[in-house]
Coordinates of N, CA and C and ligand atoms in Angstrom, one line a residue:
X1 N 20.3 -20.3 36.0 CA 20.0 -19.5 34.9 C 18.5 -19.6 34.6
X2 N 17.7 -18.5 34.6 CA 16.3 -18.7 34.3 C 16.0 -18.4 32.9
X3 N 14.9 -19.1 32.4 CA 14.4 -18.8 31.0 C 13.4 -17.7 31.1
X4 N 13.6 -16.7 30.2 CA 12.6 -15.6 30.3 C 11.3 -16.1 29.5
X5 N 10.2 -16.2 30.3 CA 9.0 -16.6 29.7 C 8.2 -15.5 29.0
X6 N 8.4 -14.3 29.4 CA 7.7 -13.2 28.8 C 8.7 -12.2 28.2
X7 N 8.8 -12.1 26.9 CA 9.7 -11.1 26.3 C 9.4 -9.7 26.8
X8 N 10.4 -8.9 26.9 CA 10.1 -7.5 27.4 C 9.3 -6.7 26.4
X9 N 9.5 -7.0 25.1 CA 8.8 -6.3 24.0 C 7.9 -7.2 23.2
X10 N 6.8 -6.7 22.8 CA 5.9 -7.5 22.0 C 6.4 -7.7 20.6
X11 N 5.9 -8.7 19.9 CA 6.2 -8.8 18.5 C 5.1 -8.1 17.7
X12 N 5.4 -7.8 16.4 CA 4.5 -7.2 15.5 C 4.4 -8.0 14.3
X13 N 3.2 -8.1 13.8 CA 2.9 -8.9 12.6 C 2.1 -8.1 11.6
X14 N 2.5 -8.0 10.3 CA 1.6 -7.4 9.3 C 0.5 -8.3 9.1
X15 N -0.7 -7.8 9.2 CA -1.9 -8.7 8.9 C -3.0 -7.9 8.3
X16 N -3.9 -8.6 7.7 CA -5.0 -8.0 7.0 C -6.3 -8.0 7.8
X17 N -7.2 -7.0 7.6 CA -8.5 -7.2 8.2 C -9.2 -8.4 7.7
X18 N -10.1 -9.1 8.5 CA -10.7 -10.3 8.1 C -11.5 -10.2 6.8
X19 N -12.1 -9.1 6.5 CA -13.0 -9.0 5.3 C -12.2 -9.1 4.0
X20 N -10.9 -8.9 4.0 CA -10.2 -8.8 2.8 C -10.3 -10.1 2.0
X21 N -10.2 -11.3 2.7 CA -10.3 -12.6 2.1 C -11.6 -12.7 1.3
X22 N -12.7 -12.2 1.8 CA -14.0 -12.3 1.1 C -14.1 -11.4 -0.1
X23 N -13.2 -10.5 -0.3 CA -13.2 -9.6 -1.4 C -12.3 -10.1 -2.6
X24 N -11.7 -11.2 -2.4 CA -10.7 -11.6 -3.4 C -11.3 -12.7 -4.2
X25 N -11.0 -12.8 -5.5 CA -11.3 -14.0 -6.3 C -10.5 -15.2 -5.8
X26 N -10.9 -16.3 -6.3 CA -10.2 -17.5 -5.8 C -8.7 -17.6 -6.3
X27 N -7.9 -18.4 -5.6 CA -6.5 -18.6 -6.1 C -6.5 -19.0 -7.5
X28 N -5.5 -18.5 -8.2 CA -5.4 -18.8 -9.7 C -6.1 -17.9 -10.6
X29 N -7.0 -17.0 -10.0 CA -7.6 -16.0 -10.9 C -6.6 -15.1 -11.5
X30 N -6.8 -14.9 -12.8 CA -5.8 -14.0 -13.5 C -6.3 -12.6 -13.7
X31 N -5.3 -11.7 -13.4 CA -5.6 -10.3 -13.6 C -4.8 -9.9 -14.9
X32 N -5.4 -9.9 -16.0 CA -4.6 -9.8 -17.3 C -4.1 -8.4 -17.5
X33 N -4.8 -7.4 -17.0 CA -4.4 -6.0 -17.4 C -4.1 -5.2 -16.1
X34 N -3.3 -4.1 -16.3 CA -3.1 -3.3 -15.1 C -4.4 -2.6 -14.6
X35 N -5.3 -2.4 -15.5 CA -6.6 -1.9 -15.1 C -7.3 -2.8 -14.1
X36 N -7.3 -4.1 -14.4 CA -8.0 -5.1 -13.6 C -7.3 -5.1 -12.2
X37 N -6.0 -5.0 -12.2 CA -5.2 -5.0 -10.9 C -5.5 -3.8 -10.1
X38 N -5.6 -2.7 -10.9 CA -5.9 -1.4 -10.2 C -7.3 -1.4 -9.6
X39 N -8.3 -2.0 -10.4 CA -9.7 -2.2 -9.9 C -9.7 -2.9 -8.5
X40 N -8.8 -3.9 -8.4 CA -8.8 -4.6 -7.1 C -8.3 -3.8 -6.0
X41 N -7.2 -3.0 -6.2 CA -6.6 -2.3 -5.0 C -7.5 -1.1 -4.7
X42 N -8.2 -0.5 -5.7 CA -9.1 0.6 -5.4 C -10.3 0.0 -4.6
X43 N -10.8 -1.2 -5.0 CA -11.9 -1.7 -4.2 C -11.4 -2.0 -2.7
X44 N -10.2 -2.5 -2.6 CA -9.7 -2.7 -1.2 C -9.6 -1.4 -0.4
X45 N -9.2 -0.3 -1.1 CA -9.1 1.0 -0.4 C -10.4 1.5 0.0
X46 N -11.4 1.3 -0.9 CA -12.8 1.8 -0.7 C -13.4 1.0 0.5
X47 N -13.3 -0.3 0.5 CA -13.9 -1.1 1.5 C -13.2 -0.9 2.9
X48 N -11.9 -0.7 2.8 CA -11.1 -0.4 4.1 C -11.7 0.8 4.8
X49 N -12.1 1.8 4.0 CA -12.8 3.0 4.6 C -14.2 2.6 5.1
X50 N -14.9 2.0 4.3 CA -16.3 1.6 4.7 C -16.3 0.8 6.0
X51 N -15.4 -0.1 6.1 CA -15.4 -1.0 7.3 C -14.7 -0.3 8.4
X52 N -14.1 0.8 8.2 CA -13.3 1.6 9.2 C -12.2 0.7 9.8
X53 N -11.5 0.1 8.9 CA -10.3 -0.7 9.3 C -9.0 -0.1 9.0
X54 N -9.0 1.2 8.5 CA -7.8 1.8 8.2 C -8.0 3.0 7.2
X55 N -6.9 3.5 6.7 CA -7.0 4.6 5.8 C -7.4 4.2 4.4
X56 N -7.6 5.2 3.5 CA -8.2 5.0 2.2 C -7.1 4.5 1.1
X57 N -6.4 3.5 1.5 CA -5.3 3.1 0.6 C -5.3 1.5 0.5
X58 N -5.1 1.1 -0.8 CA -5.0 -0.3 -1.1 C -3.8 -0.6 -2.0
X59 N -3.3 -1.8 -1.9 CA -2.1 -2.2 -2.7 C -2.1 -3.7 -2.9
X60 N -1.3 -4.2 -3.9 CA -1.2 -5.6 -4.0 C 0.0 -5.9 -4.8
X61 N 0.5 -7.1 -4.6 CA 1.7 -7.6 -5.4 C 1.1 -8.7 -6.4
X62 N 1.6 -8.6 -7.6 CA 1.1 -9.5 -8.6 C 2.4 -10.2 -9.2
X63 N 2.2 -11.5 -9.6 CA 3.2 -12.3 -10.3 C 3.0 -11.9 -11.8
X64 N 4.0 -11.3 -12.4 CA 3.8 -10.9 -13.8 C 3.9 -12.0 -14.8
X65 N 4.4 -13.2 -14.4 CA 4.4 -14.3 -15.3 C 3.1 -15.1 -15.4
X66 N 2.4 -15.1 -14.3 CA 1.1 -15.8 -14.2 C 0.0 -14.9 -14.2
X67 N 0.2 -13.6 -14.0 CA -0.8 -12.5 -13.9 C -1.7 -12.8 -12.7
X68 N -1.2 -13.4 -11.6 CA -2.0 -13.8 -10.5 C -1.6 -12.9 -9.3
X69 N -2.5 -12.8 -8.3 CA -2.3 -12.1 -7.1 C -1.3 -12.9 -6.2
X70 N -0.3 -12.2 -5.7 CA 0.6 -12.8 -4.7 C 0.1 -12.5 -3.3
X71 N -0.1 -11.2 -3.0 CA -0.6 -10.7 -1.7 C -1.2 -9.3 -1.8
X72 N -2.4 -9.1 -1.1 CA -2.9 -7.8 -1.1 C -2.5 -7.0 0.2
X73 N -2.8 -5.7 0.2 CA -2.5 -5.0 1.4 C -3.4 -3.8 1.5
X74 N -3.8 -3.5 2.7 CA -4.5 -2.2 3.0 C -3.9 -1.5 4.1
X75 N -4.1 -0.2 4.2 CA -3.6 0.6 5.3 C -4.2 0.2 6.6
X76 N -3.4 -0.2 7.6 CA -4.0 -0.5 8.9 C -3.2 0.2 10.1
X77 N -2.8 1.4 9.7 CA -2.0 2.2 10.7 C -2.7 2.3 12.1
X78 N -3.9 2.8 12.1 CA -4.5 3.1 13.3 C -4.9 1.8 14.1
X79 N -5.6 0.9 13.5 CA -6.0 -0.3 14.2 C -4.8 -1.2 14.7
X80 N -3.7 -1.2 13.9 CA -2.6 -2.0 14.3 C -1.6 -1.2 15.1
X81 N -1.9 0.0 15.3 CA -1.0 0.9 16.1 C 0.4 0.9 15.6
X82 N 0.6 1.0 14.3 CA 1.9 0.9 13.7 C 2.0 1.9 12.5
X83 N 2.9 2.8 12.5 CA 3.0 3.8 11.4 C 3.6 3.2 10.2
X84 N 4.1 2.0 10.3 CA 4.7 1.3 9.1 C 3.6 0.7 8.2
X85 N 2.4 0.5 8.8 CA 1.4 -0.3 8.2 C 0.7 0.4 7.0
X86 N 1.4 1.0 6.1 CA 0.8 1.5 4.9 C 0.5 0.3 4.0
X87 N -0.5 0.5 3.1 CA -0.9 -0.6 2.2 C 0.2 -1.3 1.5
X88 N 1.1 -0.4 0.9 CA 2.2 -1.0 0.2 C 3.1 -1.9 1.1
X89 N 3.4 -1.4 2.3 CA 4.3 -2.2 3.2 C 3.6 -3.5 3.6
X90 N 2.3 -3.4 3.8 CA 1.6 -4.7 4.2 C 1.7 -5.7 3.0
X91 N 1.4 -5.2 1.8 CA 1.4 -6.1 0.7 C 2.8 -6.7 0.4
X92 N 3.8 -5.8 0.5 CA 5.2 -6.3 0.3 C 5.5 -7.4 1.4
X93 N 5.2 -7.1 2.6 CA 5.6 -8.0 3.7 C 4.9 -9.3 3.6
X94 N 3.6 -9.3 3.2 CA 2.9 -10.5 3.0 C 3.3 -11.3 1.8
X95 N 3.7 -10.6 0.7 CA 4.1 -11.2 -0.5 C 5.5 -11.9 -0.2
X96 N 6.3 -11.3 0.6 CA 7.6 -12.0 0.9 C 7.4 -13.2 1.8
X97 N 6.4 -13.2 2.7 CA 6.0 -14.4 3.5 C 5.5 -15.5 2.6
X98 N 4.5 -15.1 1.7 CA 4.0 -16.1 0.7 C 5.0 -16.7 -0.1
X99 N 6.0 -15.9 -0.6 CA 7.1 -16.3 -1.4 C 8.2 -17.0 -0.7
X100 N 8.1 -16.9 0.6 CA 9.2 -17.4 1.5 C 10.6 -16.9 1.1
X101 N 10.6 -15.6 0.8 CA 11.8 -15.0 0.3 C 11.8 -13.5 0.6
X102 N 12.8 -13.0 1.3 CA 12.8 -11.5 1.6 C 13.1 -10.7 0.3
X103 N 13.5 -11.3 -0.8 CA 13.8 -10.6 -2.0 C 12.9 -11.1 -3.1
X104 N 11.9 -10.3 -3.5 CA 10.9 -10.7 -4.5 C 11.6 -10.7 -5.9
X105 N 12.8 -10.2 -6.0 CA 13.5 -10.2 -7.3 C 14.7 -11.2 -7.2
X106 N 14.7 -12.1 -6.3 CA 15.8 -13.0 -6.1 C 15.9 -14.0 -7.2
X107 N 17.0 -14.8 -7.2 CA 17.2 -15.8 -8.2 C 16.0 -16.8 -8.2
X108 N 15.5 -17.1 -9.4 CA 14.4 -18.1 -9.6 C 13.0 -17.5 -9.3
X109 N 13.0 -16.2 -8.9 CA 11.7 -15.6 -8.6 C 11.1 -15.1 -9.9
X110 N 9.7 -15.2 -10.1 CA 9.1 -14.5 -11.2 C 9.1 -13.0 -11.0
X111 N 9.0 -12.3 -12.1 CA 8.9 -10.8 -12.0 C 7.7 -10.4 -11.2
X112 N 7.8 -9.5 -10.2 CA 6.7 -9.1 -9.4 C 6.4 -7.6 -9.6
X113 N 5.1 -7.3 -9.5 CA 4.6 -5.9 -9.7 C 3.9 -5.4 -8.4
X114 N 4.2 -4.2 -8.0 CA 3.4 -3.6 -6.9 C 2.4 -2.6 -7.5
X115 N 1.2 -2.8 -7.3 CA 0.1 -1.9 -7.7 C -0.5 -1.2 -6.5
X116 N -0.5 0.1 -6.5 CA -1.0 0.8 -5.4 C -2.0 1.9 -5.8
X117 N -3.0 2.1 -4.9 CA -4.1 3.0 -5.3 C -3.6 4.4 -5.3
X118 N -2.6 4.7 -4.5 CA -2.0 6.1 -4.5 C -0.5 6.0 -4.6
X119 N 0.1 6.9 -5.3 CA 1.6 6.9 -5.4 C 2.2 6.7 -4.0
X120 N 3.4 6.0 -4.0 CA 4.0 5.7 -2.6 C 4.5 7.0 -2.0
X121 N 4.3 7.0 -0.6 CA 4.9 8.0 0.2 C 6.4 7.8 0.3
X122 N 7.1 8.7 1.0 CA 8.6 8.6 1.1 C 9.0 7.3 1.7
X123 N 8.3 6.8 2.7 CA 8.6 5.5 3.3 C 8.4 4.3 2.3
X124 N 7.3 4.3 1.7 CA 7.0 3.2 0.8 C 7.9 3.2 -0.4
X125 N 8.2 4.4 -0.9 CA 9.1 4.6 -2.0 C 10.4 4.0 -1.7
X126 N 10.9 4.2 -0.5 CA 12.2 3.7 0.0 C 12.2 2.2 0.0
X127 N 11.0 1.6 0.3 CA 10.9 0.1 0.4 C 10.9 -0.6 -0.9
X128 N 10.5 0.1 -2.0 CA 10.3 -0.5 -3.3 C 11.6 -1.2 -3.8
X129 N 12.7 -0.5 -3.9 CA 13.9 -1.2 -4.5 C 14.4 -2.3 -3.6
X130 N 14.2 -2.2 -2.3 CA 14.7 -3.3 -1.4 C 13.8 -4.5 -1.5
X131 N 12.6 -4.3 -1.9 CA 11.6 -5.4 -2.0 C 11.9 -6.4 -3.1
X132 N 12.5 -5.9 -4.2 CA 12.8 -6.8 -5.3 C 11.7 -6.8 -6.4
X133 N 10.6 -5.9 -6.2 CA 9.6 -5.9 -7.3 C 10.3 -5.2 -8.5
X134 N 9.8 -5.6 -9.7 CA 10.4 -5.1 -10.9 C 9.5 -4.0 -11.6
X135 N 8.3 -3.8 -11.0 CA 7.3 -2.9 -11.7 C 6.5 -2.2 -10.6
X136 N 6.2 -1.0 -10.8 CA 5.3 -0.2 -9.9 C 4.2 0.5 -10.7
X137 N 3.0 0.3 -10.3 CA 1.8 0.8 -11.0 C 1.0 1.7 -10.0
X138 N 0.7 2.9 -10.3 CA 0.1 3.8 -9.4 C -1.2 4.4 -9.9
X139 N -2.2 4.6 -9.0 CA -3.5 5.2 -9.4 C -3.4 6.7 -9.2
X140 N -3.9 7.1 -8.0 CA -3.9 8.6 -7.7 C -2.5 9.1 -7.5
X141 N -2.4 10.4 -7.9 CA -1.1 11.1 -7.7 C -0.8 11.5 -6.3
X142 N 0.4 11.8 -6.0 CA 0.7 12.3 -4.7 C 0.0 13.6 -4.4
X143 N -0.2 14.4 -5.4 CA -0.9 15.7 -5.1 C -2.4 15.4 -4.8
X144 N -2.9 14.4 -5.3 CA -4.3 14.0 -4.9 C -4.3 13.6 -3.4
X145 N -3.3 12.9 -3.0 CA -3.3 12.5 -1.6 C -3.1 13.8 -0.7
X146 N -2.2 14.7 -1.1 CA -2.1 16.0 -0.4 C -3.4 16.7 -0.3
X147 N -4.1 16.8 -1.4 CA -5.3 17.5 -1.4 C -6.3 16.9 -0.4
X148 N -6.2 15.6 -0.2 CA -7.1 15.0 0.8 C -6.6 15.1 2.2
X149 N -5.4 15.7 2.4 CA -4.9 15.9 3.7 C -3.8 15.0 4.1
X150 N -3.3 14.2 3.2 CA -2.2 13.2 3.5 C -0.9 13.8 3.1
X151 N 0.1 13.6 3.9 CA 1.5 14.0 3.6 C 2.3 12.9 2.9
X152 N 2.9 13.1 1.8 CA 3.6 12.0 1.1 C 5.1 12.0 1.6
X153 N 5.5 12.9 2.5 CA 6.9 12.9 3.0 C 7.8 13.6 1.9
X154 N 9.1 13.5 2.3 CA 10.0 14.2 1.4 C 10.6 13.2 0.4
X155 N 10.1 13.3 -0.8 CA 10.5 12.4 -1.9 C 11.4 13.1 -2.9
X156 N 12.4 12.4 -3.5 CA 13.2 13.1 -4.5 C 12.3 13.5 -5.7
X157 N 12.6 14.6 -6.3 CA 11.7 15.1 -7.4 C 11.6 14.2 -8.5
X158 N 12.7 13.5 -8.8 CA 12.7 12.6 -10.0 C 12.7 11.1 -9.5
X159 N 11.8 10.8 -8.6 CA 11.7 9.4 -8.1 C 11.3 8.4 -9.1
X160 N 10.6 8.8 -10.1 CA 10.2 7.7 -11.1 C 11.4 7.3 -12.0
X161 N 12.2 8.3 -12.4 CA 13.4 8.0 -13.2 C 14.4 7.3 -12.3
X162 N 14.5 7.6 -11.0 CA 15.4 6.9 -10.1 C 15.1 5.5 -10.0
X163 N 13.8 5.1 -9.9 CA 13.4 3.7 -9.9 C 13.7 3.1 -11.2
X164 N 13.4 3.8 -12.3 CA 13.6 3.2 -13.6 C 15.1 2.9 -13.9
X165 N 16.0 3.8 -13.3 CA 17.4 3.6 -13.4 C 17.8 2.3 -12.7
X166 N 17.0 1.9 -11.7 CA 17.3 0.6 -11.0 C 16.6 -0.6 -11.7
X167 N 16.0 -0.3 -12.8 CA 15.4 -1.5 -13.5 C 13.9 -1.7 -13.1
X168 N 13.3 -0.7 -12.4 CA 11.9 -0.9 -12.0 C 11.0 0.0 -12.9
X169 N 10.2 -0.7 -13.6 CA 9.3 0.1 -14.5 C 8.2 0.8 -13.6
X170 N 7.9 2.1 -14.0 CA 6.9 2.8 -13.3 C 5.8 3.3 -14.3
X171 N 4.5 3.0 -13.9 CA 3.4 3.4 -14.7 C 2.5 4.2 -13.8
X172 N 2.1 5.4 -14.2 CA 1.3 6.3 -13.3 C 0.0 6.5 -13.9
X173 N -0.9 7.1 -13.1 CA -2.3 7.5 -13.6 C -3.2 6.4 -14.1
X174 N -3.0 5.2 -13.6 CA -3.9 4.1 -14.0 C -5.2 4.3 -13.2
X175 N -6.3 4.6 -13.8 CA -7.5 4.8 -13.1 C -7.4 5.9 -12.0
X176 N -6.6 6.9 -12.4 CA -6.4 8.0 -11.4 C -7.7 8.5 -10.8
X177 N -8.6 8.8 -11.7 CA -9.9 9.4 -11.2 C -10.6 8.5 -10.2
X178 N -10.7 7.3 -10.5 CA -11.4 6.3 -9.6 C -10.6 6.2 -8.3
X179 N -9.3 6.2 -8.4 CA -8.5 6.1 -7.2 C -8.6 7.4 -6.3
X180 N -8.6 8.5 -7.0 CA -8.8 9.8 -6.3 C -10.2 9.9 -5.6
X181 N -11.2 9.3 -6.3 CA -12.5 9.3 -5.7 C -12.6 8.7 -4.3
X182 N -11.8 7.7 -4.1 CA -11.7 7.0 -2.7 C -11.1 8.0 -1.7
X183 N -10.1 8.7 -2.1 CA -9.5 9.7 -1.2 C -10.5 10.9 -0.9
X184 N -11.2 11.3 -2.0 CA -12.2 12.4 -1.8 C -13.3 12.0 -0.9
X185 N -13.7 10.7 -1.1 CA -14.8 10.2 -0.2 C -14.4 10.1 1.2
X186 N -13.2 9.7 1.5 CA -12.6 9.7 2.8 C -12.6 11.1 3.4
X187 N -12.1 12.0 2.6 CA -12.1 13.4 3.0 C -13.5 13.9 3.4
X188 N -14.5 13.5 2.6 CA -15.9 13.9 2.9 C -16.5 13.2 4.1
X189 N -16.0 12.1 4.4 CA -16.7 11.3 5.5 C -16.2 11.6 6.9
X190 N -15.1 12.4 7.0 CA -14.6 12.7 8.3 C -13.8 11.6 8.9
X191 N -13.1 10.8 8.0 CA -12.3 9.7 8.5 C -11.1 10.2 9.3
X192 N -10.6 9.3 10.1 CA -9.5 9.6 10.9 C -8.2 10.0 10.1
X193 N -7.5 11.0 10.5 CA -6.2 11.2 10.0 C -5.2 10.7 11.0
X194 N -4.2 10.0 10.5 CA -3.2 9.4 11.4 C -1.9 10.1 11.2
X195 N -1.8 11.2 11.9 CA -0.7 12.1 11.7 C 0.5 11.7 12.5
X196 N 1.7 11.9 11.9 CA 2.9 11.7 12.7 C 3.2 13.0 13.4
X197 N 4.0 12.9 14.4 CA 4.5 14.1 15.1 C 3.4 14.8 15.9
X198 N 2.4 14.0 16.3 CA 1.4 14.5 17.3 C 0.2 15.1 16.7
X199 N 0.1 15.3 15.4 CA -1.1 15.8 14.8 C -2.1 14.8 14.6
X200 N -3.4 15.2 14.8 CA -4.4 14.2 14.5 C -5.7 15.0 14.3
X201 N -6.7 14.3 13.9 CA -8.0 15.0 13.6 C -8.9 14.2 12.7
X202 N -9.9 14.9 12.2 CA -10.8 14.3 11.3 C -10.7 14.9 10.0
X203 N -11.1 14.2 8.9 CA -10.8 14.7 7.6 C -11.9 15.7 7.1
X204 N -12.7 16.2 8.0 CA -13.7 17.2 7.5 C -13.5 18.6 8.2
X205 N -13.6 19.6 7.4 CA -13.5 20.9 8.0 C -12.3 21.3 8.7
X206 N -11.2 20.8 8.2 CA -9.9 21.0 8.9 C -8.9 21.5 7.8
X207 N -7.9 22.2 8.3 CA -6.8 22.5 7.4 C -5.9 21.3 7.3
X208 N -5.1 21.2 6.3 CA -4.2 20.1 6.1 C -3.1 20.1 7.1
X209 N -3.0 19.1 8.0 CA -2.0 19.2 9.1 C -0.6 18.7 8.5
X210 N 0.4 19.1 9.2 CA 1.7 18.5 8.7 C 1.9 17.1 9.2
X211 N 2.7 16.4 8.5 CA 3.1 15.1 9.0 C 2.1 14.0 9.0
X212 N 1.1 14.1 8.1 CA 0.1 13.1 8.0 C 0.5 12.1 6.9
X213 N 0.9 10.9 7.3 CA 1.4 10.0 6.4 C 0.4 9.4 5.5
X214 N 0.8 9.3 4.2 CA -0.1 8.7 3.2 C 0.3 7.3 2.9
X215 N -0.6 6.5 2.5 CA -0.4 5.1 2.0 C -1.0 4.1 2.9
Ligands
LIG1 ZN1 3.4 4.8 2.4

């Protein structure tokens, strides 16, 4: 019997661009308000565009008992060659690794909050209840993302009340204008659109393509 030295399929790891660490305050820094938390994820979204390490989306998980950062996330779809790598998914995956728990709402866990620079797309919305976070805070609206060329996917019309029925608080429009400015800047800069279903292009002088995932 031979031992297989090289697996047939590669592994995949959610990871952050190296610059992210330099943009974060030290461990233990408190983010007392939702506005401060939103400022961080908007800054991550903005720098992610500037450094060309992904799309114009930032997110982070916060511990609501200590008001501290658990894990940040930025969109890395194109560089990591993975359509799952939306900012929210990266932040959730890293927060679960930091917490050594697949369930951020599990027994003994502090209440956790997902803060995202743009409202979650259909994929990230689906991930929210399974993640165990108890609170969702959003900056730009999904229509802002659509106006910039990104597709939010097929979401239930009453997604906020559906989350709240599961005990997850939803707060929208926190620094919406500032968050939308990052999307508009990306639109103006000709940033890559990472479309699903074969669509692709640049964000300047184009019509909005179908299947362009946001987040
Ligand atoms: Zn998403």
